[in-house]
XYZ file of C-alpha atoms in Angstrom:
742
model
C -42.114 9.290 -9.133
C -42.733 6.744 -11.877
C -42.683 6.554 -15.654
C -45.752 5.073 -17.357
C -45.654 2.803 -20.409
C -49.023 3.182 -22.217
C -50.535 1.366 -25.186
C -51.909 4.615 -26.572
C -50.646 8.206 -26.814
C -48.759 9.591 -23.841
C -50.549 12.198 -21.758
C -48.304 15.263 -21.924
C -47.684 17.362 -18.896
C -45.111 18.258 -16.365
C -42.427 18.789 -19.024
C -39.695 21.316 -18.343
C -38.709 22.767 -21.695
C -35.296 21.827 -23.033
C -34.348 19.908 -19.856
C -37.134 17.394 -20.482
C -37.733 16.217 -16.933
C -40.264 13.350 -17.069
C -40.749 12.876 -13.323
C -44.246 14.332 -13.389
C -45.758 12.045 -16.052
C -49.103 10.670 -14.705
C -49.858 7.002 -14.046
C -52.503 4.947 -15.913
C -54.257 1.827 -14.668
C -52.675 -1.290 -16.135
C -49.491 0.513 -17.098
C -46.035 -0.932 -16.460
C -44.258 1.416 -14.036
C -40.541 2.085 -13.742
C -38.910 4.619 -11.456
C -37.797 7.434 -13.775
C -34.994 8.403 -11.424
C -33.753 4.834 -11.657
C -33.583 5.016 -15.466
C -31.725 8.315 -15.244
C -29.354 6.868 -12.623
C -28.757 3.820 -14.795
C -27.803 5.984 -17.781
C -25.541 8.065 -15.547
C -23.871 4.961 -14.147
C -23.300 3.626 -17.683
C -22.588 7.051 -19.188
C -19.306 6.181 -20.896
C -20.782 2.988 -22.335
C -23.864 4.851 -23.539
C -21.768 7.514 -25.259
C -19.617 4.883 -26.968
C -22.802 3.118 -28.110
C -24.544 6.256 -29.397
C -21.585 8.207 -30.753
C -18.695 6.011 -31.959
C -17.060 9.085 -33.567
C -16.842 10.978 -30.261
C -13.691 11.836 -28.302
C -12.891 12.513 -24.654
C -11.016 15.708 -23.744
C -10.444 17.478 -20.425
C -13.192 15.640 -18.581
C -15.853 16.030 -21.277
C -17.107 13.873 -24.128
C -17.303 15.735 -27.454
C -19.031 14.942 -30.730
C -20.284 16.996 -33.675
C -24.051 16.720 -33.133
C -26.881 14.432 -32.023
C -26.470 12.455 -35.240
C -22.943 11.449 -34.160
C -20.939 13.443 -36.707
C -17.270 14.075 -36.032
C -16.597 17.373 -34.273
C -16.881 19.029 -30.884
C -20.031 21.168 -30.931
C -21.885 18.844 -28.564
C -20.257 18.443 -25.143
C -21.211 16.023 -22.325
C -19.920 16.390 -18.750
C -18.298 13.182 -17.453
C -17.717 13.914 -13.768
C -18.923 15.867 -10.760
C -22.427 17.064 -10.046
C -23.013 17.855 -13.753
C -22.172 14.326 -14.926
C -24.472 13.433 -17.833
C -25.587 16.995 -18.624
C -24.976 18.057 -22.226
C -25.107 21.099 -24.455
C -25.044 21.423 -28.246
C -23.463 24.852 -28.726
C -24.451 24.943 -32.395
C -28.202 24.575 -31.762
C -28.580 25.635 -28.123
C -30.163 22.296 -27.173
C -29.233 20.520 -23.962
C -30.472 18.383 -21.144
C -29.735 15.272 -19.101
C -28.865 11.719 -20.100
C -32.489 10.830 -20.940
C -32.799 13.830 -23.265
C -29.513 12.862 -24.894
C -30.790 9.321 -25.493
C -33.935 10.716 -27.074
C -32.132 13.112 -29.412
C -29.534 10.568 -30.499
C -32.284 8.095 -31.424
C -34.235 10.683 -33.445
C -37.107 10.735 -30.990
C -39.153 13.571 -29.551
C -38.984 13.728 -25.813
C -42.599 14.909 -25.756
C -44.503 12.881 -28.333
C -42.252 9.793 -28.167
C -41.841 9.796 -24.425
C -42.675 6.117 -23.883
C -40.320 5.037 -26.684
C -37.467 7.055 -25.181
C -37.711 5.409 -21.782
C -38.541 1.971 -23.154
C -35.481 2.105 -25.424
C -33.210 3.298 -22.639
C -34.509 0.597 -20.303
C -34.024 -2.091 -22.942
C -30.442 -0.942 -23.575
C -29.710 -0.889 -19.856
C -31.038 -4.431 -19.650
C -28.646 -5.427 -22.424
C -25.762 -4.340 -20.233
C -27.237 -6.314 -17.330
C -28.514 -3.240 -15.554
C -30.380 -4.041 -12.347
C -32.437 -1.711 -10.202
C -31.547 -2.488 -6.565
C -34.491 -0.322 -5.452
C -37.136 -2.239 -7.416
C -40.095 -2.915 -5.148
C -41.088 -6.208 -6.778
C -37.611 -7.837 -6.966
C -37.296 -10.942 -4.780
C -33.726 -11.983 -3.989
C -31.619 -13.158 -1.108
C -31.012 -9.506 -0.324
C -34.693 -8.662 0.228
C -33.966 -7.920 3.895
C -32.747 -4.513 2.730
C -32.278 -2.403 -0.382
C -29.106 -1.088 -1.930
C -28.681 2.637 -1.424
C -28.731 4.894 -4.489
C -25.618 6.608 -3.176
C -23.125 5.643 -0.498
C -22.861 8.003 2.478
C -21.638 11.477 1.548
C -18.196 11.981 3.039
C -14.807 13.295 1.941
C -15.092 11.221 -1.255
C -18.032 13.293 -2.455
C -20.930 11.967 -4.561
C -20.574 8.756 -6.529
C -19.680 9.287 -10.183
C -20.498 5.738 -11.263
C -22.242 2.595 -10.034
C -22.148 -1.039 -11.169
C -24.339 -3.919 -9.986
C -22.942 -7.439 -9.618
C -25.650 -10.098 -9.803
C -25.989 -13.855 -9.871
C -26.854 -15.602 -13.146
C -30.559 -15.298 -12.280
C -30.276 -11.551 -11.611
C -30.175 -11.562 -7.800
C -28.092 -8.675 -6.482
C -24.754 -9.627 -4.900
C -23.182 -6.205 -4.506
C -22.944 -2.704 -5.933
C -19.657 -0.951 -6.649
C -19.645 2.836 -6.459
C -16.949 4.969 -8.044
C -15.871 8.321 -6.563
C -13.646 10.969 -8.116
C -12.953 13.394 -5.232
C -11.556 16.785 -6.258
C -7.786 16.662 -6.043
C -7.808 12.967 -5.135
C -7.569 9.710 -7.001
C -10.486 7.589 -8.131
C -11.834 5.329 -5.390
C -14.176 2.335 -5.597
C -16.495 1.482 -2.695
C -18.398 -1.844 -2.721
C -21.729 -2.451 -0.973
C -22.510 -6.043 0.061
C -26.206 -6.830 -0.524
C -26.134 -9.903 1.727
C -24.687 -8.122 4.754
C -26.505 -4.879 3.897
C -23.391 -2.826 4.548
C -20.436 -1.342 2.701
C -17.593 -3.790 2.191
C -16.538 -6.622 -0.108
C -18.765 -9.679 -0.444
C -17.275 -13.138 0.075
C -16.239 -14.459 -2.379
C -15.743 -11.621 -4.857
C -18.159 -12.148 -7.784
C -17.598 -11.753 -11.516
C -19.458 -8.968 -13.319
C -22.326 -9.664 -15.781
C -23.022 -13.235 -14.686
C -26.417 -13.344 -16.494
C -24.586 -12.567 -19.734
C -21.859 -15.124 -19.015
C -24.469 -17.829 -18.459
C -25.918 -17.283 -21.962
C -22.607 -17.017 -23.839
C -20.057 -19.503 -25.158
C -17.261 -16.931 -25.481
C -16.517 -14.414 -22.715
C -14.093 -11.488 -22.883
C -12.378 -10.837 -19.558
C -11.270 -7.209 -19.145
C -9.880 -4.913 -16.458
C -12.657 -2.814 -14.929
C -16.397 -2.361 -15.207
C -16.114 0.542 -17.656
C -14.366 -1.675 -20.215
C -16.854 -4.480 -19.634
C -19.820 -2.133 -20.150
C -18.298 -0.718 -23.334
C -18.052 -4.191 -24.884
C -21.468 -5.266 -23.583
C -22.995 -2.160 -25.125
C -21.396 -3.172 -28.431
C -23.074 -6.590 -28.244
C -20.080 -8.568 -26.891
C -20.292 -10.649 -23.716
C -17.697 -9.299 -21.282
C -16.903 -9.551 -17.597
C -14.396 -8.282 -15.059
C -13.259 -9.136 -11.565
C -13.773 -6.736 -8.681
C -10.996 -4.228 -7.921
C -9.164 -4.883 -11.205
C -5.364 -4.838 -11.277
C -5.355 -3.319 -7.783
C -6.105 -6.829 -6.493
C -3.506 -8.606 -8.625
C -2.172 -10.561 -5.649
C -5.691 -11.632 -4.605
C -7.040 -13.586 -7.557
C -7.921 -16.418 -5.151
C -10.575 -14.198 -3.539
C -12.643 -14.156 -6.762
C -15.158 -16.879 -7.657
C -14.098 -17.738 -11.227
C -16.458 -20.722 -11.504
C -18.920 -18.962 -13.899
C -16.163 -19.271 -16.554
C -16.148 -23.074 -16.351
C -16.718 -24.542 -19.819
C -16.383 -21.153 -21.564
C -14.024 -19.888 -24.250
C -12.266 -17.054 -22.401
C -10.341 -14.225 -24.067
C -8.470 -11.787 -21.825
C -8.287 -8.245 -23.217
C -5.496 -6.454 -21.279
C -4.885 -2.756 -20.841
C -1.877 -1.849 -22.984
C 0.782 -1.350 -20.284
C 3.038 -3.526 -18.158
C 0.651 -3.625 -15.210
C -2.192 -4.552 -17.543
C -0.227 -7.418 -19.087
C 0.914 -8.762 -15.705
C -2.664 -8.652 -14.454
C -3.905 -10.336 -17.632
C -1.526 -13.242 -17.095
C -2.697 -13.623 -13.487
C -6.417 -13.679 -14.299
C -5.840 -15.892 -17.345
C -4.292 -18.486 -15.035
C -7.235 -18.094 -12.644
C -9.729 -18.638 -15.476
C -7.819 -21.673 -16.734
C -7.659 -23.088 -13.215
C -11.436 -22.644 -12.875
C -12.080 -25.019 -15.782
C -12.492 -22.736 -18.796
C -12.455 -24.739 -22.039
C -9.800 -22.447 -23.477
C -8.029 -19.271 -22.403
C -6.003 -16.820 -24.460
C -4.682 -13.299 -23.949
C -5.321 -10.880 -26.818
C -2.248 -8.894 -27.888
C -3.141 -5.174 -28.213
C -2.107 -3.680 -31.564
C 1.371 -2.206 -31.510
C 0.257 1.168 -32.867
C -2.043 1.896 -29.930
C -1.001 4.302 -27.129
C -0.066 3.278 -23.603
C -3.023 2.300 -21.383
C -5.269 1.706 -24.417
C -8.112 -0.581 -23.369
C -11.408 -2.042 -24.509
C -13.356 1.119 -23.635
C -10.978 3.184 -25.776
C -11.427 0.686 -28.600
C -15.222 0.993 -28.558
C -15.025 4.767 -28.266
C -12.808 5.133 -31.337
C -14.855 2.750 -33.501
C -12.254 -0.022 -33.481
C -13.522 -3.328 -34.931
C -13.704 -5.150 -31.612
C -15.429 -8.245 -32.976
C -12.761 -8.791 -35.640
C -10.043 -8.335 -32.991
C -11.733 -10.921 -30.767
C -12.258 -13.344 -33.634
C -8.848 -13.171 -35.310
C -6.501 -10.849 -33.397
C -3.047 -12.016 -32.288
C -3.142 -13.874 -28.996
C -1.181 -15.904 -26.486
C -2.738 -19.251 -25.572
C -2.725 -19.935 -21.836
C -2.698 -23.304 -20.119
C -3.374 -23.779 -16.433
C -0.286 -24.365 -14.320
C -0.543 -26.918 -11.524
C 0.572 -25.776 -8.068
C 4.354 -25.377 -8.110
C 4.918 -28.240 -5.694
C 3.062 -30.660 -8.010
C 5.505 -30.175 -10.877
C 9.114 -30.867 -9.912
C 10.314 -30.271 -13.470
C 10.252 -26.495 -13.040
C 12.545 -26.727 -10.027
C 15.567 -28.432 -11.591
C 19.062 -27.273 -10.688
C 19.203 -25.415 -13.990
C 16.802 -22.875 -12.505
C 19.581 -21.752 -10.207
C 22.183 -20.968 -12.878
C 23.787 -17.535 -13.083
C 24.348 -14.990 -10.313
C 22.246 -15.517 -7.207
C 19.882 -12.668 -6.257
C 21.375 -10.306 -3.716
C 19.940 -10.511 -0.200
C 18.037 -7.313 0.593
C 18.028 -6.038 4.180
C 15.764 -3.958 6.381
C 18.621 -3.517 8.869
C 21.968 -4.305 7.305
C 23.531 -7.469 8.669
C 20.655 -8.088 11.078
C 17.122 -8.345 9.618
C 16.691 -9.322 5.934
C 13.592 -8.271 3.994
C 10.957 -10.878 3.173
C 11.635 -13.087 6.190
C 10.235 -13.616 9.676
C 12.443 -12.826 12.664
C 12.242 -13.004 16.446
C 13.287 -10.254 18.860
C 13.740 -12.041 22.174
C 14.248 -10.429 25.577
C 13.103 -10.719 29.174
C 10.335 -8.563 30.583
C 10.966 -4.831 31.101
C 13.804 -4.764 28.595
C 12.117 -2.346 26.203
C 11.245 -4.484 23.177
C 8.314 -2.223 22.360
C 10.496 0.894 22.332
C 13.029 -0.908 20.137
C 10.457 -1.845 17.481
C 8.760 1.568 17.618
C 12.114 3.301 17.072
C 12.865 0.952 14.164
C 9.468 1.671 12.579
C 10.042 5.434 12.798
C 13.368 5.069 11.029
C 11.968 2.777 8.314
C 9.153 5.189 7.517
C 11.113 8.437 7.226
C 9.829 9.884 3.966
C 12.607 10.692 1.514
C 15.277 11.360 4.121
C 17.247 8.137 3.935
C 20.134 9.640 1.930
C 20.049 13.050 3.567
C 21.294 11.989 6.995
C 24.956 12.565 7.758
C 24.761 10.024 10.561
C 22.762 7.118 9.052
C 19.819 5.646 10.932
C 20.886 2.592 12.878
C 19.040 -0.107 14.786
C 20.224 -3.330 16.415
C 23.799 -2.347 15.532
C 23.173 -2.109 11.769
C 22.164 0.603 9.317
C 18.473 0.887 8.415
C 18.766 0.549 4.642
C 15.137 0.122 3.510
C 12.409 2.749 3.489
C 8.663 2.224 3.263
C 5.522 1.461 5.251
C 5.511 -0.138 8.714
C 2.603 -1.683 10.641
C 2.773 -2.435 14.386
C 0.060 -4.496 16.085
C 0.458 -3.910 19.816
C -1.493 -6.325 21.991
C -0.346 -4.957 25.366
C 0.137 -1.176 25.044
C -2.848 1.139 24.721
C -3.042 4.311 22.650
C -1.979 6.550 25.541
C 1.195 4.587 26.231
C 2.111 4.470 22.543
C 1.568 8.241 22.297
C 3.838 8.852 25.298
C 6.545 6.636 23.826
C 6.363 8.397 20.478
C 6.675 11.752 22.213
C 9.854 10.622 23.970
C 11.360 8.943 20.915
C 10.403 11.431 18.248
C 11.350 14.838 19.615
C 11.956 16.207 16.086
C 8.472 15.257 14.870
C 9.445 12.733 12.191
C 6.041 11.066 12.571
C 4.492 14.074 10.815
C 6.524 13.146 7.740
C 5.476 9.493 7.834
C 1.887 9.699 9.079
C 0.580 8.078 5.888
C 2.785 5.010 6.160
C 3.327 4.313 9.857
C 0.393 2.431 11.357
C 0.426 1.576 15.084
C -2.683 -0.327 16.166
C -3.236 -0.381 19.955
C -5.364 -3.502 20.227
C -6.595 -2.699 23.780
C -8.367 0.252 22.125
C -9.208 -1.551 18.868
C -11.260 -4.568 19.818
C -8.640 -6.463 21.813
C -5.969 -8.970 20.748
C -6.933 -11.630 18.238
C -5.385 -14.959 17.255
C -3.707 -15.511 13.918
C -3.112 -19.183 14.762
C -5.508 -21.346 16.755
C -5.733 -25.038 17.581
C -8.281 -26.846 15.398
C -9.554 -30.394 15.102
C -6.691 -31.272 12.753
C -4.006 -29.316 14.594
C -2.962 -25.656 14.379
C -4.648 -23.588 11.693
C -4.811 -20.009 10.424
C -7.758 -17.983 11.679
C -10.217 -15.820 9.702
C -8.683 -12.798 11.479
C -5.319 -13.638 9.933
C -6.844 -13.834 6.457
C -8.445 -10.391 6.888
C -5.165 -8.975 8.155
C -3.225 -10.522 5.291
C -5.615 -8.919 2.788
C -4.856 -5.494 4.255
C -1.106 -6.025 4.411
C -0.738 -7.424 0.892
C -2.559 -4.363 -0.452
C 0.288 -2.088 0.737
C 2.734 -1.596 -2.131
C 5.825 -0.519 -0.166
C 5.387 -2.539 3.037
C 8.754 -3.072 4.738
C 8.004 -3.969 8.377
C 5.217 -5.781 10.247
C 5.416 -6.235 14.029
C 3.261 -8.619 16.091
C 3.952 -7.533 19.696
C 4.169 -9.892 21.527
C 3.970 -13.192 19.666
C 2.202 -14.985 22.526
C -0.858 -12.725 22.214
C -1.446 -13.832 18.615
C -0.836 -17.589 18.848
C -3.618 -19.592 20.495
C -1.802 -22.890 20.195
C 0.797 -24.603 22.335
C 4.067 -23.275 20.946
C 5.755 -23.961 24.282
C 5.814 -27.725 23.899
C 4.235 -28.644 20.554
C 6.776 -28.560 17.687
C 3.957 -28.756 15.124
C 2.381 -25.581 16.524
C 5.717 -23.765 16.514
C 6.494 -24.825 12.953
C 3.014 -23.901 11.715
C 3.131 -20.443 13.336
C 6.529 -19.544 11.910
C 5.606 -21.035 8.526
C 2.445 -18.917 8.379
C 4.384 -15.762 9.222
C 7.079 -16.699 6.705
C 4.443 -16.955 3.968
C 3.189 -13.484 4.936
C 6.757 -12.136 4.769
C 7.320 -13.721 1.357
C 3.997 -12.480 -0.022
C 4.522 -8.882 1.137
C 8.315 -8.673 0.808
C 8.437 -7.182 4.313
C 10.332 -8.148 7.446
C 7.871 -9.710 9.888
C 9.226 -9.160 13.411
C 7.760 -10.866 16.482
C 8.896 -9.735 19.943
C 9.023 -12.785 22.218
C 9.970 -13.540 25.796
C 13.082 -15.228 27.187
C 13.154 -17.342 30.315
C 15.699 -16.885 33.076
C 18.639 -19.290 32.842
C 18.858 -22.241 35.268
C 20.252 -21.421 38.734
C 19.688 -17.695 37.998
C 23.068 -17.482 36.307
C 23.529 -14.448 34.052
C 23.599 -15.072 30.304
C 27.139 -14.634 29.024
C 27.071 -15.863 25.404
C 24.779 -15.613 22.354
C 24.401 -19.404 22.460
C 23.049 -19.236 26.019
C 20.703 -16.430 24.951
C 19.320 -18.539 22.110
C 18.675 -21.439 24.476
C 16.769 -19.081 26.770
C 14.154 -18.148 24.125
C 10.832 -19.529 25.316
C 8.926 -22.231 23.510
C 9.707 -25.324 21.523
C 12.970 -25.290 19.601
C 10.859 -25.437 16.428
C 9.941 -21.792 17.045
C 13.521 -20.540 16.713
C 14.379 -23.121 14.054
C 11.457 -21.895 11.940
C 12.557 -18.247 11.662
C 15.346 -16.907 9.449
C 16.851 -14.667 12.116
C 16.630 -14.258 15.888
C 18.017 -11.311 17.829
C 18.311 -11.531 21.624
C 18.824 -8.933 24.352
C 20.004 -9.944 27.831
C 21.353 -8.244 30.991
C 25.078 -8.898 31.614
C 26.510 -9.622 35.053
C 26.831 -6.770 37.569
C 30.606 -6.398 37.098
C 30.145 -5.802 33.378
C 27.388 -3.270 34.035
C 29.593 -1.384 36.506
C 32.494 -1.205 34.015
C 30.168 0.117 31.320
C 29.087 3.067 33.466
C 32.675 3.753 34.556
C 33.943 3.857 30.969
C 31.088 6.137 29.924
C 31.530 8.396 32.939
C 27.917 7.924 33.995
C 26.231 7.119 37.273
C 25.167 3.483 37.711
C 21.487 2.740 36.998
C 19.465 -0.402 37.508
C 18.046 -2.240 34.472
C 19.850 0.089 32.068
C 22.626 -2.040 30.506
C 21.962 -4.918 28.115
C 23.946 -6.914 25.627
C 22.514 -8.030 22.311
C 23.433 -10.081 19.269
C 22.104 -12.088 16.363
C 21.744 -15.556 17.913
C 20.398 -17.340 14.837
C 20.710 -16.473 11.135
C 20.291 -18.506 7.957
C 22.558 -16.199 5.985
C 25.309 -13.629 6.417
C 24.857 -11.636 9.609
C 26.707 -9.272 11.931
C 27.209 -11.476 14.989
C 29.073 -8.895 17.085
C 27.898 -8.771 20.696
C 26.855 -5.175 21.278
C 26.317 -3.207 24.477
C 23.154 -1.121 24.882
C 22.480 1.545 27.529
C 19.049 3.001 28.233
C 18.794 6.720 27.427
C 16.514 9.389 28.916
C 13.705 8.451 26.507
C 13.794 4.851 27.705
C 15.321 3.523 24.466
C 18.324 1.204 24.538
C 21.112 2.921 22.580
C 24.029 1.049 21.043
C 27.089 2.380 22.942
C 29.545 -0.207 21.648
C 31.522 2.351 19.647
C 31.779 4.745 22.599
C 32.973 2.009 24.905
C 35.630 1.088 22.383
C 36.584 4.728 21.991
C 37.100 5.046 25.734
C 40.377 3.248 25.155
C 41.017 4.718 21.707
C 43.723 7.213 20.808
C 42.837 10.729 19.720
C 44.270 9.851 16.300
C 41.533 7.255 15.755
C 38.863 9.736 16.817
C 40.306 12.376 14.470
C 40.043 9.933 11.565
C 36.430 9.207 12.445
C 35.602 12.920 12.677
C 37.304 13.691 9.351
C 35.329 10.932 7.609
C 32.055 12.295 9.015
C 32.887 15.837 7.850
C 33.713 14.572 4.361
C 30.492 12.565 4.103
C 28.377 15.525 5.272
C 29.840 17.718 2.547
C 29.272 15.089 -0.156
C 25.606 14.849 0.853
C 25.152 18.620 0.737
C 24.897 18.974 4.557
C 28.295 20.512 5.454
C 29.269 21.602 8.972
C 30.836 24.857 10.053
C 33.522 24.712 12.720
C 31.583 26.417 15.500
C 28.239 28.108 15.986
C 24.732 26.724 15.495
C 25.764 24.824 12.381
C 29.041 23.711 13.919
C 30.432 20.390 15.044
C 29.159 20.746 18.600
C 25.903 22.507 17.711
C 24.934 19.616 15.403
C 26.851 16.802 17.074
C 23.846 14.474 16.782
C 24.610 14.342 13.045
C 28.051 12.928 13.905
C 28.754 9.294 14.848
C 27.488 8.363 18.288
C 30.977 8.450 19.841
C 30.848 12.279 19.672
C 27.344 12.759 21.096
C 28.442 13.033 24.732
C 31.741 14.772 24.003
C 32.237 18.237 25.510
C 32.170 21.358 23.359
C 35.780 22.336 24.090
C 37.186 18.940 23.133
C 35.047 18.480 20.008
C 35.776 21.937 18.600
C 39.423 21.481 19.560
C 39.582 18.313 17.451
C 38.132 20.278 14.539
C 40.781 22.955 15.003
C 43.497 20.311 15.057
C 42.294 18.893 11.725
C 42.283 22.426 10.272
C 45.793 23.364 11.461
C 47.852 20.226 10.847
C 50.440 20.525 8.094
C 49.147 19.867 5.545
C 45.584 20.500 6.844
C 43.387 17.415 6.887
C 40.184 19.485 6.516
C 39.655 22.970 5.086
C 36.993 25.666 4.965
C 35.398 25.798 1.530
C 32.606 27.659 -0.169
C 29.390 26.787 -1.919
C 28.904 27.139 -5.656
C 28.551 30.842 -6.475
C 29.643 31.939 -2.977
C 32.698 34.003 -2.014
C 32.789 32.980 1.672
C 34.935 30.102 2.908
C 33.266 28.613 5.967
C 31.990 25.096 5.162
C 34.135 22.236 6.458
C 35.322 19.731 3.875
C 38.312 17.559 2.993
C 40.828 19.205 0.589
C 39.470 17.424 -2.510
C 35.804 17.641 -1.526
C 33.074 19.591 -3.399
C 32.958 22.583 -1.042
C 36.742 22.773 -0.851
C 36.730 23.076 -4.651
C 33.966 25.678 -4.630
C 31.558 23.308 -6.389
C 29.417 22.190 -3.467
C 25.630 22.564 -3.578
C 23.262 22.261 -0.662
C 20.845 19.335 -0.680
C 17.199 20.347 -0.274
C 15.903 19.320 3.137
C 19.224 19.613 4.931
C 19.149 20.522 8.601
C 19.043 24.312 9.024
C 22.479 25.811 9.539
C 23.207 29.263 10.895
C 24.794 31.852 8.625
C 26.939 32.980 11.517
C 30.530 32.025 10.774
C 33.103 31.271 13.399
C 35.955 32.816 11.472
């Protein structure tokens, strides 16, 4: 269906009353033809910009644009839908008129949709051209993307129909990519790019700037956040551009080709919020580094609301040109790479209190560093890292656990997203391990931030470091992976299991390869703020002697010494001699098992670390459990155990998770919430210790009541909240039976 531009009067026909559908207008020989649906789609894509252009007195409320009438008077009689299937449809409740975006264009310009049909479409097409509108379906367009055409809509899926579309072109108008916006019901806005060169959905390489034809013709360019803001300014006659993905790609400014700004006067117009200002500073530096003649950041007026942006300014009739010409601004100069300017790294930079070291596992693995987990084959490194990931990703439960999550002998003190790349275990094996480890179903709570990629099922292992002509180098696969990881806001743990599957360079004997690999991973850890953990193999000691010290364990880590020297922390697990293993089982009262006892310790750390040698015993799930405390307790007095139990009872009450003495909510019934030394203790002994604490004179624990309750049954210390009748239960606490043991 095509629109016809004619020199003479338009042949009328095919009109549909107030809705003014022009799809049926006939063709004429010699006429210039444009796809009417394309014009309508263009106006829909640029709807907000069109409304700001036509009706500067309008306002946006509850998902609709409102204005007084087609002449643009202040008021709300005329309403335009901004989202969903009705996007672009309008109704004037005062006159009963209505229609689509084309009819709105006609009425606002004082034209008759019937007698002025050609003027309506010609005017709309000219305005769309002014905002660099391109028709990716045009049959006569010849570009590098002629091997295929951009789809009008991306595939219909859970995102629903596109609610906006923007075309990125080269300076000569050749299509680079299209960006579709989706506003799924109940979800957040999502942008989906389509790469015209590859003819598939995904980002082009490099990311282009928007409105390059306009940039090429202008001396001054306004750089904004988002296509909507750029279109609003372009529609007002101001050359504007934006980078793809906006502030969501703040850490990825190097992926954008900023070269079209070379030689231009660039003004950055930020959104009025902290994120907007931080992003403005980042892209201002990128523009300056690309060779812009001058760069400055405009300072939004102080009387504007939070998140006020260029589109809001155009919509409210703000004098944008005056703001650009003479508004307050911060001049920006390009900074050289940090290593080129020693002056910014003087000792004065390090005055004042040093930043506190943040940990993933207290005393073992710091955040923002790369670490090695070294062990021999069949030790259970994969189970160890999977258990750690489950504990890191618990959603909102970190402070609700009476017995804190522990791993590698330390408390898990950070919570967030974890990503495991498993090169050896397939999806079935990972599923079986999760089933054994996670009998309470914690993975349901953290499904949106625990990602376990079984590479045997996902395309096979890939290198992140390979040997090149000039030595070891990062691979394209690593760059793609880094893009995904840096996009995760709360990333806390990344596991490459095992290291050898991801390094295609000689880290066994080449120090340069070892240093490059650890340096690359360290940069990833610094950029994401996460702990990057790489399970790695240990060799057997000479003469088959058992490892007996952390120093010997460190020496047994495979590869060049540069590998261990290049990480911030290394943790090793090793089997002790047979006599030690036998004593462990005797002290625990368990039957001897092969390959079930290991010792472990931090064998290298660049900062404070818990260097205690711990003893681990494999449990029924196959996970090595830290049994150091139990082995110590085997020789402890009951008095020491009573102190430990009293402390655990007091902490449970403070957190709103109190115990009863017996029953389902009692000390034995919920012993897994107690320190590990009590997990294997018999019911009679454990409840007897509770009774002893209750009956000593004076009692060391008491039975208290919750706020508003008249029943004393919750265990607490004498000055604790439940003992004083003030205790409240924390939402999400483990269910406790109402049956009392009194």
